[in-house]
XYZ file of C-alpha atoms in Angstrom:
187
model
C -37.902 24.825 26.618
C -41.061 24.794 24.482
C -39.087 25.411 21.273
C -36.840 22.431 21.994
C -39.886 20.246 22.608
C -41.433 21.327 19.277
C -38.166 20.574 17.436
C -38.037 17.130 19.054
C -41.656 16.365 18.101
C -41.077 17.527 14.506
C -37.923 15.438 14.233
C -39.747 12.401 15.663
C -42.574 12.690 13.148
C -40.116 13.035 10.264
C -38.191 10.012 11.552
C -41.389 7.959 11.812
C -42.303 8.944 8.244
C -38.870 7.901 6.931
C -39.147 4.584 8.733
C -42.573 4.022 7.182
C -41.156 4.727 3.719
C -38.506 2.028 4.255
C -41.114 -0.646 4.950
C -41.637 -1.878 1.334
C -37.898 -2.371 0.774
C -37.513 -4.139 4.104
C -40.472 -6.372 3.313
C -39.027 -7.330 -0.079
C -35.714 -8.137 1.569
C -37.309 -10.168 4.363
C -39.373 -12.146 1.838
C -36.258 -12.934 -0.168
C -34.503 -14.154 2.956
C -37.197 -16.235 4.584
C -39.505 -17.115 1.627
C -42.514 -16.877 3.946
C -44.711 -13.749 3.551
C -46.355 -13.899 7.016
C -42.984 -14.396 8.694
C -41.506 -11.585 6.574
C -44.288 -9.265 7.767
C -43.541 -10.207 11.377
C -39.785 -9.666 10.940
C -40.294 -6.258 9.330
C -42.763 -5.235 12.037
C -40.279 -6.277 14.715
C -37.419 -4.444 12.981
C -39.456 -1.258 12.603
C -40.552 -1.386 16.242
C -36.935 -1.797 17.345
C -35.906 1.034 15.016
C -38.484 3.369 16.533
C -37.581 2.333 20.060
C -33.830 2.748 19.512
C -33.882 5.771 17.201
C -31.323 7.536 19.411
C -28.700 4.974 18.322
C -28.869 6.138 14.695
C -25.940 8.463 14.147
C -26.570 9.577 10.547
C -30.084 9.864 9.146
C -28.676 9.314 5.630
C -27.915 5.702 6.553
C -31.398 5.006 7.948
C -32.216 2.238 5.464
C -28.899 0.448 6.012
C -29.417 0.778 9.769
C -32.919 -0.707 9.486
C -31.582 -3.530 7.283
C -29.067 -4.292 10.018
C -31.878 -4.479 12.565
C -33.859 -6.692 10.179
C -30.834 -8.983 9.776
C -30.606 -9.303 13.573
C -34.322 -10.122 13.785
C -33.910 -12.734 11.026
C -30.892 -14.320 12.727
C -32.731 -14.355 16.061
C -35.620 -16.138 14.349
C -33.268 -18.691 12.757
C -31.660 -19.378 16.124
C -34.992 -19.850 17.855
C -36.475 -21.988 15.038
C -33.700 -24.254 13.816
C -35.984 -25.901 11.240
C -37.745 -23.452 8.949
C -40.737 -24.452 6.857
C -41.380 -22.975 3.432
C -45.049 -22.037 3.861
C -45.667 -19.915 0.761
C -43.927 -18.094 -2.023
C -44.319 -14.528 -3.181
C -47.337 -14.101 -5.433
C -46.143 -14.322 -9.051
C -49.069 -12.176 -10.248
C -47.419 -9.097 -8.739
C -44.260 -9.682 -10.792
C -45.867 -10.161 -14.221
C -45.204 -7.326 -16.659
C -47.627 -5.965 -19.228
C -47.374 -7.659 -22.568
C -48.466 -10.686 -24.508
C -49.450 -13.932 -22.814
C -46.282 -15.509 -24.190
C -44.036 -12.820 -22.716
C -45.900 -13.011 -19.398
C -45.476 -16.779 -19.358
C -41.780 -16.444 -20.207
C -41.281 -13.792 -17.525
C -43.118 -15.883 -14.962
C -40.977 -18.915 -15.787
C -37.739 -16.936 -15.515
C -38.824 -15.414 -12.193
C -39.808 -18.838 -10.872
C -36.464 -20.363 -11.843
C -34.399 -17.508 -10.440
C -36.458 -17.482 -7.242
C -35.957 -21.230 -6.865
C -32.216 -20.883 -7.483
C -31.917 -18.112 -4.873
C -34.046 -20.092 -2.410
C -31.679 -23.066 -2.682
C -28.678 -20.973 -1.648
C -27.434 -21.358 1.929
C -28.786 -18.589 4.190
C -25.531 -16.567 4.441
C -25.140 -16.541 0.644
C -28.818 -15.710 0.121
C -28.519 -12.760 2.524
C -25.480 -11.326 0.770
C -26.767 -11.783 -2.787
C -30.095 -10.129 -1.960
C -28.434 -7.191 -0.211
C -25.863 -6.580 -2.968
C -27.730 -7.525 -6.137
C -31.331 -6.686 -5.230
C -31.020 -3.900 -2.683
C -27.834 -2.502 -4.288
C -25.888 -1.998 -1.071
C -22.120 -1.640 -1.295
C -19.908 -4.408 0.048
C -18.956 -2.195 3.012
C -22.617 -1.535 3.825
C -23.436 -5.255 3.639
C -20.479 -6.035 5.894
C -21.805 -3.523 8.430
C -25.388 -4.804 8.162
C -24.412 -8.460 8.647
C -21.515 -7.654 10.991
C -18.991 -9.714 9.022
C -15.672 -8.728 7.408
C -15.859 -7.309 3.882
C -13.820 -10.267 2.603
C -16.510 -12.611 3.897
C -19.126 -10.596 1.995
C -17.073 -10.853 -1.186
C -16.467 -14.595 -0.864
C -20.117 -15.352 -0.016
C -21.252 -13.240 -2.962
C -18.828 -14.990 -5.298
C -19.969 -18.420 -4.135
C -23.631 -17.396 -4.396
C -23.242 -16.036 -7.923
C -21.357 -19.151 -9.046
C -24.046 -21.388 -7.534
C -26.781 -19.365 -9.255
C -24.924 -19.542 -12.552
C -24.581 -23.324 -12.283
C -28.185 -23.787 -11.233
C -29.521 -21.618 -14.041
C -27.150 -23.168 -16.586
C -29.175 -26.395 -16.230
C -32.015 -24.610 -17.997
C -29.911 -23.697 -21.041
C -30.764 -27.023 -22.605
C -34.483 -26.324 -22.566
C -35.229 -23.112 -24.361
C -37.455 -20.525 -22.764
C -38.116 -18.914 -26.126
C -41.402 -19.378 -27.908
C -41.412 -22.485 -30.111
C -40.830 -21.973 -33.826
C -43.759 -22.600 -36.071
C -42.992 -24.570 -39.196
C -44.941 -23.898 -42.326
C -46.327 -27.069 -43.842
C -47.191 -27.129 -47.563
C-alpha cells in the first residue's frame, strides 16, 4: 500500500511539473485569442486549475499540451458566452518581440509585428483560433479539430479563409514599402 502511494505522489508531482511547463505556450495562445493580457492570465489560470483537478481524464501524457489547449479553448468559449461584448484593453508588449539589431531593423520588425498582429486581431474568433493553433502552435489539423471539437473539414475551411483574409489585409501594405528609404547622392 505504501509503495502505491509513493508512486501516485511521484506521478502527481511530475504531472504538476509538466503542467507548469505548458503555461508559457498556453499564455501565448490565450493572448493571441483574446488580445487582453490580464484576461489571458485568468483563462490560463482557470485552464491549469481544471487540468490539475481533472488529471484523471487525461489518457495519454504525450498529448498533455493538446489536452490543456482543449481546456483553454473551453474556458475561452465560456468567457465569450458570458461576456458577449469583449473590450480590447491592451496589446502584447512590443518590446518583448524586438530582435537584436540596428534601430532600423528593430523598427521594421516592430512595424511588421504590429501589422500582422492587427490583421490577426481583425479575424473572426473561429478563424483566429484555428490560425493561431495551426500556424503559431504548430498543431496538426486533427489535433486542432479535437481541441476545438469541430470536424477536420471545418478546421481546414476556417484556416483557408483566415489565411486568405490575412493575405488580403497584408497586401494593402505592399504599396507602402517597409524597407529603409534609399538615400540619393546629391552633387
